[in-house]
């Protein structure tokens, strides 16, 4: 029992530190076992693996997910993200005319609405209104920005971005394992590579 508590404590310490931790476990008079774990490399591999799984599980495109979300929750779509946190789904943010924001989750394999939840976070109300105003006058909406960027790879996220005072759609794509970010102009739908990406 005491050994299990020691192991659990060391495991918790390993997870909390995020670095390399050596855990020692000994039982009675037996040989001491040492285990080393490098979390940073394992975490990067896990993230890449989760993204590959999310992409392989998704037969629904970003544009289709946005259409499904708007069919369920009418309004203006301001983002779509292929959520790969273990509960793979498209998460589409829809803002209604009165400014209320909803997160609508869409099944990536069927396009079925899994649920919608009102976002009660009031921290960015000013930003939300500015985004909504920019999109209202735009000729290119999120449904059009996604397939425009899809010519450059599989779209995993579409979002509004305020780039030095000029709103534009940004789209993250994956092609042959490489990530790229693209800007899609609100007025013309013109796609350009984002040179500011990290």
mmCIF file of C-alpha atoms in Angstrom:
data_model
loop_
_atom_site.group_PDB
_atom_site.id
_atom_site.type_symbol
_atom_site.label_atom_id
_atom_site.label_comp_id
_atom_site.label_asym_id
_atom_site.label_seq_id
_atom_site.Cartn_x
_atom_site.Cartn_y
_atom_site.Cartn_z
ATOM 1 C CA UNK A 1 0.000 0.000 0.000
ATOM 2 C CA UNK A 2 2.798 2.395 0.947
ATOM 3 C CA UNK A 3 4.613 1.555 -2.281
ATOM 4 C CA UNK A 4 1.497 2.413 -4.327
ATOM 5 C CA UNK A 5 1.240 5.804 -2.603
ATOM 6 C CA UNK A 6 4.908 6.538 -3.379
ATOM 7 C CA UNK A 7 4.422 5.552 -7.029
ATOM 8 C CA UNK A 8 1.275 7.659 -7.332
ATOM 9 C CA UNK A 9 3.030 10.659 -5.747
ATOM 10 C CA UNK A 10 6.018 10.378 -8.079
ATOM 11 C CA UNK A 11 3.751 9.953 -11.095
ATOM 12 C CA UNK A 12 1.844 13.101 -10.132
ATOM 13 C CA UNK A 13 5.176 14.937 -9.739
ATOM 14 C CA UNK A 14 6.251 13.740 -13.197
ATOM 15 C CA UNK A 15 3.055 15.024 -14.773
ATOM 16 C CA UNK A 16 3.179 18.329 -12.915
ATOM 17 C CA UNK A 17 6.790 19.164 -13.812
ATOM 18 C CA UNK A 18 6.494 18.458 -17.524
ATOM 19 C CA UNK A 19 10.202 17.598 -17.693
ATOM 20 C CA UNK A 20 12.362 14.552 -17.168
ATOM 21 C CA UNK A 21 11.642 12.809 -13.888
ATOM 22 C CA UNK A 22 13.120 9.663 -12.444
ATOM 23 C CA UNK A 23 10.701 7.644 -10.371
ATOM 24 C CA UNK A 24 12.046 5.103 -7.914
ATOM 25 C CA UNK A 25 9.932 2.270 -6.639
ATOM 26 C CA UNK A 26 11.050 -0.407 -4.221
ATOM 27 C CA UNK A 27 9.161 -3.259 -2.673
ATOM 28 C CA UNK A 28 10.240 -5.098 0.476
ATOM 29 C CA UNK A 29 13.907 -6.071 0.040
ATOM 30 C CA UNK A 30 13.759 -6.471 -3.746
ATOM 31 C CA UNK A 31 15.821 -4.653 -6.347
ATOM 32 C CA UNK A 32 15.048 -0.945 -6.868
ATOM 33 C CA UNK A 33 13.524 -0.155 -10.268
ATOM 34 C CA UNK A 34 14.230 3.110 -12.049
ATOM 35 C CA UNK A 35 12.071 4.557 -14.754
ATOM 36 C CA UNK A 36 12.844 7.671 -16.781
ATOM 37 C CA UNK A 37 10.260 9.472 -18.790
ATOM 38 C CA UNK A 38 10.723 12.463 -21.067
ATOM 39 C CA UNK A 39 7.377 14.211 -21.215
ATOM 40 C CA UNK A 40 8.211 16.924 -23.740
ATOM 41 C CA UNK A 41 9.010 14.523 -26.593
ATOM 42 C CA UNK A 42 6.123 12.255 -25.678
ATOM 43 C CA UNK A 43 3.725 15.238 -25.549
ATOM 44 C CA UNK A 44 4.715 16.414 -29.067
ATOM 45 C CA UNK A 45 4.247 12.878 -30.389
ATOM 46 C CA UNK A 46 0.861 12.646 -28.636
ATOM 47 C CA UNK A 47 -0.285 15.979 -30.146
ATOM 48 C CA UNK A 48 0.746 14.907 -33.643
ATOM 49 C CA UNK A 49 -0.935 11.533 -33.134
ATOM 50 C CA UNK A 50 -4.174 13.165 -31.900
ATOM 51 C CA UNK A 51 -4.192 15.489 -34.910
ATOM 52 C CA UNK A 52 -3.651 12.576 -37.345
ATOM 53 C CA UNK A 53 -6.511 10.713 -35.660
ATOM 54 C CA UNK A 54 -8.770 13.778 -35.835
ATOM 55 C CA UNK A 55 -7.981 14.270 -39.523
ATOM 56 C CA UNK A 56 -8.465 10.607 -40.385
ATOM 57 C CA UNK A 57 -11.779 10.506 -38.487
ATOM 58 C CA UNK A 58 -13.143 13.560 -40.286
ATOM 59 C CA UNK A 59 -14.947 13.052 -43.554
ATOM 60 C CA UNK A 60 -16.803 16.325 -42.960
ATOM 61 C CA UNK A 61 -15.023 19.452 -44.210
ATOM 62 C CA UNK A 62 -14.859 22.739 -42.339
ATOM 63 C CA UNK A 63 -17.413 24.254 -44.743
ATOM 64 C CA UNK A 64 -19.814 21.330 -44.182
ATOM 65 C CA UNK A 65 -19.400 21.611 -40.403
ATOM 66 C CA UNK A 66 -20.169 25.334 -40.573
ATOM 67 C CA UNK A 67 -23.290 24.683 -42.692
ATOM 68 C CA UNK A 68 -24.505 22.039 -40.222
ATOM 69 C CA UNK A 69 -23.913 24.379 -37.269
ATOM 70 C CA UNK A 70 -25.783 27.241 -38.939
ATOM 71 C CA UNK A 71 -28.651 24.898 -39.795
ATOM 72 C CA UNK A 72 -28.976 24.116 -36.101
ATOM 73 C CA UNK A 73 -28.134 27.538 -34.652
ATOM 74 C CA UNK A 74 -28.827 30.368 -37.123
ATOM 75 C CA UNK A 75 -26.480 33.337 -36.960
ATOM 76 C CA UNK A 76 -23.012 34.228 -38.212
ATOM 77 C CA UNK A 77 -20.202 31.677 -38.016
ATOM 78 C CA UNK A 78 -17.007 33.340 -36.791
ATOM 79 C CA UNK A 79 -14.826 30.238 -36.390
ATOM 80 C CA UNK A 80 -14.595 26.497 -36.935
ATOM 81 C CA UNK A 81 -11.998 24.261 -35.328
ATOM 82 C CA UNK A 82 -11.389 20.533 -35.604
ATOM 83 C CA UNK A 83 -11.099 19.854 -31.886
ATOM 84 C CA UNK A 84 -8.606 17.040 -31.306
ATOM 85 C CA UNK A 85 -8.536 16.944 -27.507
ATOM 86 C CA UNK A 86 -9.657 13.336 -27.323
ATOM 87 C CA UNK A 87 -13.332 14.060 -28.022
ATOM 88 C CA UNK A 88 -12.849 14.723 -31.709
ATOM 89 C CA UNK A 89 -15.472 17.048 -33.164
ATOM 90 C CA UNK A 90 -15.764 20.220 -35.172
ATOM 91 C CA UNK A 91 -16.469 23.153 -32.870
ATOM 92 C CA UNK A 92 -18.161 26.024 -34.674
ATOM 93 C CA UNK A 93 -18.690 29.383 -32.980
ATOM 94 C CA UNK A 94 -21.908 31.089 -34.063
ATOM 95 C CA UNK A 95 -22.889 34.627 -33.058
ATOM 96 C CA UNK A 96 -26.586 35.478 -33.167
ATOM 97 C CA UNK A 97 -27.962 38.897 -34.133
ATOM 98 C CA UNK A 98 -28.341 39.898 -30.472
ATOM 99 C CA UNK A 99 -24.641 39.190 -29.849
ATOM 100 C CA UNK A 100 -25.054 35.917 -27.973
ATOM 101 C CA UNK A 101 -22.411 33.370 -28.857
ATOM 102 C CA UNK A 102 -22.870 29.615 -29.160
ATOM 103 C CA UNK A 103 -20.375 26.799 -29.526
ATOM 104 C CA UNK A 104 -21.890 24.113 -31.746
ATOM 105 C CA UNK A 105 -20.183 20.705 -31.859
ATOM 106 C CA UNK A 106 -20.429 18.702 -35.066
ATOM 107 C CA UNK A 107 -19.573 15.007 -35.520
ATOM 108 C CA UNK A 108 -16.625 14.845 -37.946
ATOM 109 C CA UNK A 109 -17.763 11.589 -39.531
ATOM 110 C CA UNK A 110 -21.461 12.323 -40.092
ATOM 111 C CA UNK A 111 -22.025 16.080 -39.811
ATOM 112 C CA UNK A 112 -24.595 15.455 -37.075
ATOM 113 C CA UNK A 113 -24.989 18.178 -34.445
ATOM 114 C CA UNK A 114 -23.714 16.795 -31.133
ATOM 115 C CA UNK A 115 -24.841 19.776 -29.106
ATOM 116 C CA UNK A 116 -24.793 23.535 -28.733
ATOM 117 C CA UNK A 117 -23.844 25.550 -25.700
ATOM 118 C CA UNK A 118 -24.188 29.254 -25.091
ATOM 119 C CA UNK A 119 -20.848 30.883 -24.341
ATOM 120 C CA UNK A 120 -21.306 32.885 -21.146
ATOM 121 C CA UNK A 121 -17.759 34.295 -21.138
ATOM 122 C CA UNK A 122 -18.229 38.079 -21.298
ATOM 123 C CA UNK A 123 -14.508 38.915 -21.457
ATOM 124 C CA UNK A 124 -14.421 39.663 -25.186
ATOM 125 C CA UNK A 125 -17.765 41.319 -25.880
ATOM 126 C CA UNK A 126 -16.117 44.310 -27.597
ATOM 127 C CA UNK A 127 -14.004 42.008 -29.763
ATOM 128 C CA UNK A 128 -17.061 39.901 -30.622
ATOM 129 C CA UNK A 129 -19.008 42.966 -31.750
ATOM 130 C CA UNK A 130 -16.090 44.185 -33.906
ATOM 131 C CA UNK A 131 -15.768 40.731 -35.493
ATOM 132 C CA UNK A 132 -19.498 40.532 -36.117
ATOM 133 C CA UNK A 133 -19.533 44.000 -37.695
ATOM 134 C CA UNK A 134 -16.612 43.098 -39.973
ATOM 135 C CA UNK A 135 -18.269 39.858 -41.083
ATOM 136 C CA UNK A 136 -21.690 41.478 -41.665
ATOM 137 C CA UNK A 137 -20.278 43.658 -44.448
ATOM 138 C CA UNK A 138 -17.982 40.962 -45.850
ATOM 139 C CA UNK A 139 -18.460 39.309 -49.199
ATOM 140 C CA UNK A 140 -16.630 36.184 -48.019
ATOM 141 C CA UNK A 141 -18.008 34.270 -45.031
ATOM 142 C CA UNK A 142 -16.477 31.352 -43.114
ATOM 143 C CA UNK A 143 -18.181 28.775 -45.374
ATOM 144 C CA UNK A 144 -16.481 30.343 -48.395
ATOM 145 C CA UNK A 145 -13.116 30.951 -46.721
ATOM 146 C CA UNK A 146 -12.725 27.264 -45.776
ATOM 147 C CA UNK A 147 -12.894 25.780 -49.296
ATOM 148 C CA UNK A 148 -10.793 28.652 -50.670
ATOM 149 C CA UNK A 149 -7.975 27.672 -48.291
ATOM 150 C CA UNK A 150 -8.607 23.934 -48.848
ATOM 151 C CA UNK A 151 -6.818 24.201 -52.188
ATOM 152 C CA UNK A 152 -3.668 24.337 -50.016
ATOM 153 C CA UNK A 153 -4.405 21.321 -47.783
ATOM 154 C CA UNK A 154 -6.939 19.967 -45.327
ATOM 155 C CA UNK A 155 -8.455 22.822 -43.335
ATOM 156 C CA UNK A 156 -8.364 22.198 -39.583
ATOM 157 C CA UNK A 157 -9.371 25.672 -38.420
ATOM 158 C CA UNK A 158 -10.983 28.841 -39.757
ATOM 159 C CA UNK A 159 -11.083 31.965 -37.632
ATOM 160 C CA UNK A 160 -11.284 35.741 -37.842
ATOM 161 C CA UNK A 161 -8.051 37.604 -37.282
ATOM 162 C CA UNK A 162 -7.427 41.291 -36.725
ATOM 163 C CA UNK A 163 -4.177 41.833 -38.607
ATOM 164 C CA UNK A 164 -3.010 45.387 -37.856
ATOM 165 C CA UNK A 165 -6.564 46.718 -37.855
ATOM 166 C CA UNK A 166 -7.671 44.813 -40.971
ATOM 167 C CA UNK A 167 -9.938 41.835 -40.387
ATOM 168 C CA UNK A 168 -9.332 38.704 -42.448
ATOM 169 C CA UNK A 169 -10.151 35.031 -42.221
ATOM 170 C CA UNK A 170 -7.261 32.816 -41.218
ATOM 171 C CA UNK A 171 -7.254 29.153 -42.139
ATOM 172 C CA UNK A 172 -4.880 26.521 -40.811
ATOM 173 C CA UNK A 173 -4.162 23.664 -43.200
ATOM 174 C CA UNK A 174 -2.269 20.396 -43.076
ATOM 175 C CA UNK A 175 -0.743 18.879 -46.194
ATOM 176 C CA UNK A 176 1.793 16.049 -46.209
ATOM 177 C CA UNK A 177 2.301 16.558 -42.461
ATOM 178 C CA UNK A 178 3.140 20.260 -42.862
ATOM 179 C CA UNK A 179 1.101 22.985 -41.219
ATOM 180 C CA UNK A 180 0.454 26.258 -43.001
ATOM 181 C CA UNK A 181 -1.619 29.310 -42.244
ATOM 182 C CA UNK A 182 -3.473 31.285 -44.890
ATOM 183 C CA UNK A 183 -5.235 34.637 -44.971
ATOM 184 C CA UNK A 184 -8.523 34.887 -46.862
ATOM 185 C CA UNK A 185 -9.657 38.441 -47.622
ATOM 186 C CA UNK A 186 -13.146 39.310 -46.383
ATOM 187 C CA UNK A 187 -13.919 41.434 -49.445
ATOM 188 C CA UNK A 188 -12.462 39.413 -52.327
ATOM 189 C CA UNK A 189 -11.857 35.906 -50.972
ATOM 190 C CA UNK A 190 -8.250 36.138 -52.184
ATOM 191 C CA UNK A 191 -5.998 33.585 -50.460
ATOM 192 C CA UNK A 192 -2.436 34.471 -49.455
ATOM 193 C CA UNK A 193 0.025 32.658 -47.246
ATOM 194 C CA UNK A 194 0.396 34.174 -43.795
ATOM 195 C CA UNK A 195 4.027 35.280 -43.620
ATOM 196 C CA UNK A 196 3.693 36.113 -39.900
ATOM 197 C CA UNK A 197 3.134 32.483 -38.863
ATOM 198 C CA UNK A 198 5.611 31.033 -36.364
#
